[in-house]
JSON list of C-alpha atoms in Angstrom, two decimals:
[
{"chain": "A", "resi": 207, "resn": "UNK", "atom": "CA", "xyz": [184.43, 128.43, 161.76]},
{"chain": "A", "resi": 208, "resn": "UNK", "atom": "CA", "xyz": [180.99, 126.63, 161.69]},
{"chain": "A", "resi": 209, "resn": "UNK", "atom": "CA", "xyz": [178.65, 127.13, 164.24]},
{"chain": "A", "resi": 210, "resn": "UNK", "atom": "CA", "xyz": [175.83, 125.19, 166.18]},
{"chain": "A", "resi": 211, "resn": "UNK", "atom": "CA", "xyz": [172.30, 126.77, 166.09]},
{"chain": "A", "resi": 212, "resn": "UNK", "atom": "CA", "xyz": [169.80, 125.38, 169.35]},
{"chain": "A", "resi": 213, "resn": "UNK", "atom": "CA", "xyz": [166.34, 127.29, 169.63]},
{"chain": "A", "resi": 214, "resn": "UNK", "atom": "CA", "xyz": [163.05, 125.89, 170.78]},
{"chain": "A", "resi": 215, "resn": "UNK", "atom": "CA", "xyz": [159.42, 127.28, 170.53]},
{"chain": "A", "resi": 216, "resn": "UNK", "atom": "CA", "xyz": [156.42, 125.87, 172.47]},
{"chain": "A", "resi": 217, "resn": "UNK", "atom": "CA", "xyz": [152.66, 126.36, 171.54]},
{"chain": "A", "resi": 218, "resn": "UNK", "atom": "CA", "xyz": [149.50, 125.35, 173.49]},
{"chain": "A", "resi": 219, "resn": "UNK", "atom": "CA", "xyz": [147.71, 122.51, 171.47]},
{"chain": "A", "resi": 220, "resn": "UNK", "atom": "CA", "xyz": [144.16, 123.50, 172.03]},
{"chain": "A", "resi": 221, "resn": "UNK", "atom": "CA", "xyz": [144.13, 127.55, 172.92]},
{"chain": "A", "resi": 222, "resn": "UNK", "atom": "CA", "xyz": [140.83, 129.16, 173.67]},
{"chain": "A", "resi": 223, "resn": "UNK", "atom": "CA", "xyz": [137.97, 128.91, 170.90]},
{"chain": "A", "resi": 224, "resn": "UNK", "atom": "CA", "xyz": [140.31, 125.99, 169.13]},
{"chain": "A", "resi": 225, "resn": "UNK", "atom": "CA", "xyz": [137.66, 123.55, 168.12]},
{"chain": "A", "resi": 226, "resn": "UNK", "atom": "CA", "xyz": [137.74, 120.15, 168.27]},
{"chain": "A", "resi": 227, "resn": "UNK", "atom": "CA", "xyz": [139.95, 119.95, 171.24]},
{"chain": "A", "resi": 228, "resn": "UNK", "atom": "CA", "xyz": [142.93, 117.73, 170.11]},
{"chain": "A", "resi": 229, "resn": "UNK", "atom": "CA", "xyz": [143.23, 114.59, 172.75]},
{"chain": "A", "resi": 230, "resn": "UNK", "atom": "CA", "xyz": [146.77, 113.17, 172.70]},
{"chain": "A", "resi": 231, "resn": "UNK", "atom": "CA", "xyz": [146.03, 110.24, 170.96]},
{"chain": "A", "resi": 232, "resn": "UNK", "atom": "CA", "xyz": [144.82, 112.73, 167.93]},
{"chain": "A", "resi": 233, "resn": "UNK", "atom": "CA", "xyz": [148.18, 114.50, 168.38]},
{"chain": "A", "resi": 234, "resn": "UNK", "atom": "CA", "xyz": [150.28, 111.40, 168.52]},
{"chain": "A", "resi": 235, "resn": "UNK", "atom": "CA", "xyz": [148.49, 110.01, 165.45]},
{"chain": "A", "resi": 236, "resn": "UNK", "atom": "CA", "xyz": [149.24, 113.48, 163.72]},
{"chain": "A", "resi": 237, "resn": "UNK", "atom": "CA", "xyz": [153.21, 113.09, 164.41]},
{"chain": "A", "resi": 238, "resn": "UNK", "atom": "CA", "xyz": [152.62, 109.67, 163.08]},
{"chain": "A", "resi": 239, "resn": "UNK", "atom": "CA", "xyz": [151.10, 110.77, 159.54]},
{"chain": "A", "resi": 240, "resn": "UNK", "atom": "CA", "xyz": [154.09, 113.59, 159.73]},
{"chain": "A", "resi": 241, "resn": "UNK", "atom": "CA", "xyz": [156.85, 111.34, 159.71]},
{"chain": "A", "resi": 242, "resn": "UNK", "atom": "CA", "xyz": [155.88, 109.51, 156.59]},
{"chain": "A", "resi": 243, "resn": "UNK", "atom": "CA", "xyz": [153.66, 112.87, 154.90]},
{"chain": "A", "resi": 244, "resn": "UNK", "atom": "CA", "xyz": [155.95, 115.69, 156.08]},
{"chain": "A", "resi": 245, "resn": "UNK", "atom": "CA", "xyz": [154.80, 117.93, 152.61]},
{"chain": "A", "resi": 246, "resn": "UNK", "atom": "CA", "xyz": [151.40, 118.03, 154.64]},
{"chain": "A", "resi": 247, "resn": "UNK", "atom": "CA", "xyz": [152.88, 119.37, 157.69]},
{"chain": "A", "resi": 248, "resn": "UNK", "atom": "CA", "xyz": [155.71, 121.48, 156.88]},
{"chain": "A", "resi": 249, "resn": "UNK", "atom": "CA", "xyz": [155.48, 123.99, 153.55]},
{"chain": "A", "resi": 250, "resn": "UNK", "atom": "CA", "xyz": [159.60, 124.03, 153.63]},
{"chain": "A", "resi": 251, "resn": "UNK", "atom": "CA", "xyz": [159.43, 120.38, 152.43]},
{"chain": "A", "resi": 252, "resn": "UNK", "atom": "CA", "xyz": [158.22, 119.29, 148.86]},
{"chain": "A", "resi": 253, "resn": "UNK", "atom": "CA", "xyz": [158.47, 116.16, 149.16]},
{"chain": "A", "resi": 254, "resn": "UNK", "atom": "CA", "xyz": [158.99, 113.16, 151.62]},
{"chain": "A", "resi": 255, "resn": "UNK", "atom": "CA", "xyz": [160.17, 109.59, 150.47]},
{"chain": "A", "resi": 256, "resn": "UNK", "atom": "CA", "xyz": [160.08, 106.48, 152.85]},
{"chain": "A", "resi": 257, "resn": "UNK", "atom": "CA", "xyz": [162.70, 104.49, 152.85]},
{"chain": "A", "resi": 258, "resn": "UNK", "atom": "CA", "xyz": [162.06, 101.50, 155.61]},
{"chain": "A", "resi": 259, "resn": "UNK", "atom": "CA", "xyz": [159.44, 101.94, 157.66]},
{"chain": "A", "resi": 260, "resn": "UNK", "atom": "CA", "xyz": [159.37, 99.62, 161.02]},
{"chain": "A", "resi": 261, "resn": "UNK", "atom": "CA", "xyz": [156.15, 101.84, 162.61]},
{"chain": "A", "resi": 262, "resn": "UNK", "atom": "CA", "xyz": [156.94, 102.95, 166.01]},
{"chain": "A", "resi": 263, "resn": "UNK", "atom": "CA", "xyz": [160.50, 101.67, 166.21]},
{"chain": "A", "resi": 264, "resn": "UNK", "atom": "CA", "xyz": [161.75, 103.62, 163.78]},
{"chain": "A", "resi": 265, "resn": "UNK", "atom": "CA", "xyz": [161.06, 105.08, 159.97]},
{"chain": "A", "resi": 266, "resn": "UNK", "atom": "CA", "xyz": [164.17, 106.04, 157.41]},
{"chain": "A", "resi": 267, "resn": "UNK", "atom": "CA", "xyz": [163.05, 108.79, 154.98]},
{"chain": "A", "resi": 268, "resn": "UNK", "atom": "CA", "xyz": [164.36, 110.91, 152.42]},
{"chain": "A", "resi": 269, "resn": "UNK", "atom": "CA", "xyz": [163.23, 114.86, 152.18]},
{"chain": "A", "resi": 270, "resn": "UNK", "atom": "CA", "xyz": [163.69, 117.40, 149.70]},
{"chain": "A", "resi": 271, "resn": "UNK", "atom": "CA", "xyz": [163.35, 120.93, 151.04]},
{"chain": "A", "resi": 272, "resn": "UNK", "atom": "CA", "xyz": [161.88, 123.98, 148.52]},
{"chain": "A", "resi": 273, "resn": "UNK", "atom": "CA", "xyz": [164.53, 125.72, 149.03]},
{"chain": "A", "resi": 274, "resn": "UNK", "atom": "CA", "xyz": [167.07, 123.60, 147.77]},
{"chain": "A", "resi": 275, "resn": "UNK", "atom": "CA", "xyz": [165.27, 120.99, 145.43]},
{"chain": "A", "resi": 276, "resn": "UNK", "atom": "CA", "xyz": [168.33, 119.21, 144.38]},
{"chain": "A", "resi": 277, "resn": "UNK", "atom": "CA", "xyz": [169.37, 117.72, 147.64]},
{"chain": "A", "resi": 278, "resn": "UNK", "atom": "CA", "xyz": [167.92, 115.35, 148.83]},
{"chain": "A", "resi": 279, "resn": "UNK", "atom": "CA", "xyz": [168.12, 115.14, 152.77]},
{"chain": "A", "resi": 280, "resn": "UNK", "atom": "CA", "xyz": [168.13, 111.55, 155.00]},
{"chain": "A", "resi": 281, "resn": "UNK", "atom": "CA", "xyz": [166.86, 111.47, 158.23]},
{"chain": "A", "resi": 282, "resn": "UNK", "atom": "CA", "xyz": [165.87, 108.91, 160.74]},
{"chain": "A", "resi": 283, "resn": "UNK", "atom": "CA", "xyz": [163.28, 108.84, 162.33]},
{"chain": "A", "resi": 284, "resn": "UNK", "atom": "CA", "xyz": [161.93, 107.65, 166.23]},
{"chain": "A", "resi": 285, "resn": "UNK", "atom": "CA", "xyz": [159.42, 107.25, 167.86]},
{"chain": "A", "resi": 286, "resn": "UNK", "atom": "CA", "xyz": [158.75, 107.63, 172.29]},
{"chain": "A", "resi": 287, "resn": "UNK", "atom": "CA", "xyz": [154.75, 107.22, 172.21]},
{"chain": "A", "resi": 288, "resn": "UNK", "atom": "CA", "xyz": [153.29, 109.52, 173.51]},
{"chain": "A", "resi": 289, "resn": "UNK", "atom": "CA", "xyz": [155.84, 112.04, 174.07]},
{"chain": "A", "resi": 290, "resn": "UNK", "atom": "CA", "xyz": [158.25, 112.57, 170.68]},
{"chain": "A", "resi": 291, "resn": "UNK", "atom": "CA", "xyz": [159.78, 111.72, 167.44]},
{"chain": "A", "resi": 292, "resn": "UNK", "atom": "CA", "xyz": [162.95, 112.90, 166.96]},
{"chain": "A", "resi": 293, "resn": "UNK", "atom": "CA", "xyz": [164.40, 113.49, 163.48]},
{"chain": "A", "resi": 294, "resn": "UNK", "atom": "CA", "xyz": [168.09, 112.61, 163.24]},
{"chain": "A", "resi": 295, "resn": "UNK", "atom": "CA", "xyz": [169.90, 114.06, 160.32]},
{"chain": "A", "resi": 296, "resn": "UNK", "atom": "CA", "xyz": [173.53, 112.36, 158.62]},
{"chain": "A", "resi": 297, "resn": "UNK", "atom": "CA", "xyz": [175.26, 116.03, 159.89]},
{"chain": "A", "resi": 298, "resn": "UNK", "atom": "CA", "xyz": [174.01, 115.18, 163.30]},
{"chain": "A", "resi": 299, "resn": "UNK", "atom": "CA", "xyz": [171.46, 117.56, 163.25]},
{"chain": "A", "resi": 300, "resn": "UNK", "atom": "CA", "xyz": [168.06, 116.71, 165.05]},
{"chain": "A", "resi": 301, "resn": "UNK", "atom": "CA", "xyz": [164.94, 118.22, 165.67]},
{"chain": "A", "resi": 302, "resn": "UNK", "atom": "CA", "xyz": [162.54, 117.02, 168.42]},
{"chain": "A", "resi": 303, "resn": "UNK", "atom": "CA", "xyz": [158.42, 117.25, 168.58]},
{"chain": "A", "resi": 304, "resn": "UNK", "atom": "CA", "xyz": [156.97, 117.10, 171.70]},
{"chain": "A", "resi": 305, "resn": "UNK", "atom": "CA", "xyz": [153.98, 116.69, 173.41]},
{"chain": "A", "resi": 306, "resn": "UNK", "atom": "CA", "xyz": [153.72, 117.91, 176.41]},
{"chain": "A", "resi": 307, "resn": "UNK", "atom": "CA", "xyz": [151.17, 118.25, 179.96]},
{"chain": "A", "resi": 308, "resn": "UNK", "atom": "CA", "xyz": [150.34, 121.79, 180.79]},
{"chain": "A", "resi": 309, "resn": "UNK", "atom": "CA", "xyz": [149.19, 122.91, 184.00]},
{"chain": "A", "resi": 310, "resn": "UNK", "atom": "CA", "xyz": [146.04, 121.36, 184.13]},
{"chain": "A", "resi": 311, "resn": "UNK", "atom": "CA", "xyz": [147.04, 117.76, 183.10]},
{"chain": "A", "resi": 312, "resn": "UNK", "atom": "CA", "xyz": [144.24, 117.24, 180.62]},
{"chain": "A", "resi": 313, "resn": "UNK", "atom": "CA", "xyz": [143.91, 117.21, 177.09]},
{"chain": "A", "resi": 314, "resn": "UNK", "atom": "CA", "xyz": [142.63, 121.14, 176.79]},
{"chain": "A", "resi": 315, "resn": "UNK", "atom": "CA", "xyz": [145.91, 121.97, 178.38]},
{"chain": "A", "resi": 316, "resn": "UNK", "atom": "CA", "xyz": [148.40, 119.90, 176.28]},
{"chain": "A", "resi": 317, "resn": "UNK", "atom": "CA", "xyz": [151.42, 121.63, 174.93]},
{"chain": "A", "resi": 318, "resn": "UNK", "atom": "CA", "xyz": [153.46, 121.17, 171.60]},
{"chain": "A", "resi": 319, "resn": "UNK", "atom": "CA", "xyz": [157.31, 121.83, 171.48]},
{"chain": "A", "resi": 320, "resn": "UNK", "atom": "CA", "xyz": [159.77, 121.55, 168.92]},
{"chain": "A", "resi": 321, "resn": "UNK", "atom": "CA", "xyz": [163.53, 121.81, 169.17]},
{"chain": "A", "resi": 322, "resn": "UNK", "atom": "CA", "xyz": [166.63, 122.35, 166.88]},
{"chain": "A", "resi": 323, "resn": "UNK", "atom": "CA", "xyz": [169.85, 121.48, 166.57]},
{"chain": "A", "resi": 324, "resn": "UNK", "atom": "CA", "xyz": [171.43, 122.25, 163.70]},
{"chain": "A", "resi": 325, "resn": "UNK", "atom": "CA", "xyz": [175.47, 121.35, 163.42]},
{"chain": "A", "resi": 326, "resn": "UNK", "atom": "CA", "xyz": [177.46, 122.92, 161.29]},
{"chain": "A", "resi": 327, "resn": "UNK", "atom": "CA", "xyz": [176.02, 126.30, 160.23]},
{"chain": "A", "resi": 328, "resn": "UNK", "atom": "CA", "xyz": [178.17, 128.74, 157.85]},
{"chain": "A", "resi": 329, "resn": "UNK", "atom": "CA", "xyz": [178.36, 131.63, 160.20]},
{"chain": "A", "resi": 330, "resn": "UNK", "atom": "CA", "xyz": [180.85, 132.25, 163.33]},
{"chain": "A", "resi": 331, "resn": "UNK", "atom": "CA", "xyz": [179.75, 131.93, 166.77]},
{"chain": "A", "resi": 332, "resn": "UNK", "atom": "CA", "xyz": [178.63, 134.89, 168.33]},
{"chain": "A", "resi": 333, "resn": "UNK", "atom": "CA", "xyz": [178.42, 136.79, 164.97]},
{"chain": "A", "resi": 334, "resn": "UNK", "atom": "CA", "xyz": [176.15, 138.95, 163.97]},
{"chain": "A", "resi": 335, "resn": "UNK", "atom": "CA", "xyz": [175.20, 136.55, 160.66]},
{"chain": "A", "resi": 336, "resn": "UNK", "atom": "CA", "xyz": [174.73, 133.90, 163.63]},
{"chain": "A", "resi": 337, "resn": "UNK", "atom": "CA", "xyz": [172.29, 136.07, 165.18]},
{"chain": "A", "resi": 338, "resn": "UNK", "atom": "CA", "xyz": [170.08, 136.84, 161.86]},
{"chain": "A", "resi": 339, "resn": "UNK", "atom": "CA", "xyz": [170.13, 132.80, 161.35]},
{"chain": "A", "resi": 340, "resn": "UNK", "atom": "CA", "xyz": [168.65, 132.39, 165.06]},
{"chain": "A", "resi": 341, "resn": "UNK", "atom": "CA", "xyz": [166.21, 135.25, 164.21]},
{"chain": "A", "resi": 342, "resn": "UNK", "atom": "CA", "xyz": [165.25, 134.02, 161.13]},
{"chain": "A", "resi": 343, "resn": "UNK", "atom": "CA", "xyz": [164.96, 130.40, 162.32]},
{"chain": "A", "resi": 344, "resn": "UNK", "atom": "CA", "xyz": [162.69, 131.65, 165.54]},
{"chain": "A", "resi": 345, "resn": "UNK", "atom": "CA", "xyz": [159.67, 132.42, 163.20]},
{"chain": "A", "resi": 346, "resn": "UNK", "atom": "CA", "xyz": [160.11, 129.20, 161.22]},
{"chain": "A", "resi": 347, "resn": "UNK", "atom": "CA", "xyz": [160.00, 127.23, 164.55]},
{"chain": "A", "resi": 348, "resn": "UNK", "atom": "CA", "xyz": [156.66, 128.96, 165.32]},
{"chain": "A", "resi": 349, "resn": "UNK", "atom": "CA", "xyz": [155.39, 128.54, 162.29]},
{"chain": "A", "resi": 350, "resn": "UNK", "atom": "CA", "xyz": [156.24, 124.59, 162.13]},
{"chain": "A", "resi": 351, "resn": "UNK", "atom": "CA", "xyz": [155.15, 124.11, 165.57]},
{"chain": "A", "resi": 352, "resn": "UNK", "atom": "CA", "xyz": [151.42, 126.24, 164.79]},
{"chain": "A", "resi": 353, "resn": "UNK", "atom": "CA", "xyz": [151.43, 124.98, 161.63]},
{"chain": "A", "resi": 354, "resn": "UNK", "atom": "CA", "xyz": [151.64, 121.76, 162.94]},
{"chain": "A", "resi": 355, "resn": "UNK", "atom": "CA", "xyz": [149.08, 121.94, 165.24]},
{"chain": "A", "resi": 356, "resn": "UNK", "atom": "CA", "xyz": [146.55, 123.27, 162.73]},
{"chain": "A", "resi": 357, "resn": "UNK", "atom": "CA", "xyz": [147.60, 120.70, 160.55]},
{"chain": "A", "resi": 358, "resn": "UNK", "atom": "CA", "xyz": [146.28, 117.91, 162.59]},
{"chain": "A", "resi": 359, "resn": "UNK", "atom": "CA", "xyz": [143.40, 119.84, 163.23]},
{"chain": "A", "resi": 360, "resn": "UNK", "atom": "CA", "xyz": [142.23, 119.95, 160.21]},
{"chain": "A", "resi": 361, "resn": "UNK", "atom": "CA", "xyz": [142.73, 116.06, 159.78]},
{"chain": "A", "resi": 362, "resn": "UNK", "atom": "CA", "xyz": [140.74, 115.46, 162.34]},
{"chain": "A", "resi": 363, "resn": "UNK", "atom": "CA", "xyz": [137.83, 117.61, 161.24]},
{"chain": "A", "resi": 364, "resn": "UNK", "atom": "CA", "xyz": [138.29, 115.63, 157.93]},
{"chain": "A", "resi": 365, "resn": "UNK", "atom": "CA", "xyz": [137.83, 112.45, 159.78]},
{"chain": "A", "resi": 366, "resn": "UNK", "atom": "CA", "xyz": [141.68, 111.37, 158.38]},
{"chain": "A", "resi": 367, "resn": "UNK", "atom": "CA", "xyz": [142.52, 110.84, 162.19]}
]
């Protein structure tokens, strides 16, 4: 029997000694360029096709992941400025990117999440091949989430947001 896999992982957006400090309107712009550039962001994708785009309201785009570079995956994509994009996937999967205040309430303190939900996974719930897939899917979360973040970074010291 298939199983549902949730996980989340949370990073802060500008830690201690990150330079420039990302404001949310750099972050927000950096989802943006993600949605239609997703090879840029996330090293699991090769390559990112855009269907329709309608900016804000909503993008349609095709992605091919590495791993398996003859299938082609769908996914729908909106927008909630300045909080998330959520990624909506024909198997009803969907992953969420969020920006987030931290305790402070000001740009230095601004958090990134991402979360997963991913229907229909070959393993049975509560089974030990569940558990490797959550394992192995925690470190991919923190590296798309950090690898995000550095991502847009590096745009912005490039002057490409």
């Amino acid at each position: 029997m298939p199983t549902n896999l949730y996980l989340a992982y949370t990073a802060p957006i500008n830690p201690s000694g990150a330079s420039p400090t990302l404001t949310r309107a750099q972050v927000w712009a950096g989802l943006q360029r993600k949605i239609r550039h997703a090879e840029e962001f996330v090293s699991a994708i090769s390559t990112c096709d855009v269907l329709t785009d309608n900016g804000e309201a909503g993008v349609v785009r095709e992605v091919v992941f590495a791993a398996n570079p003859g299938k082609r995956v769908k996914e729908v994509v909106n927008s909630y400025k300045p909080l998330k994009v959520d990624f909506h996937q024909t198997d009803g999967s969907l992953v969420s990117n969020i920006v987030s205040d931290g305790p402070g309430l000001r740009d230095e303190d601004l958090l990134m999440t991402y979360t997963f939900q991913w229907i229909g996974q070959d393993a049975e719930p509560g089974s030990e091949e569940e558990a490797k897939m959550l394992e192995r899917n925690r470190g991919m979360a923190k590296g798309a989430v950090e690898g995000s973040i550095d991502t847009i970074r590096r745009l912005v010291k490039e002057g490409k947001i």
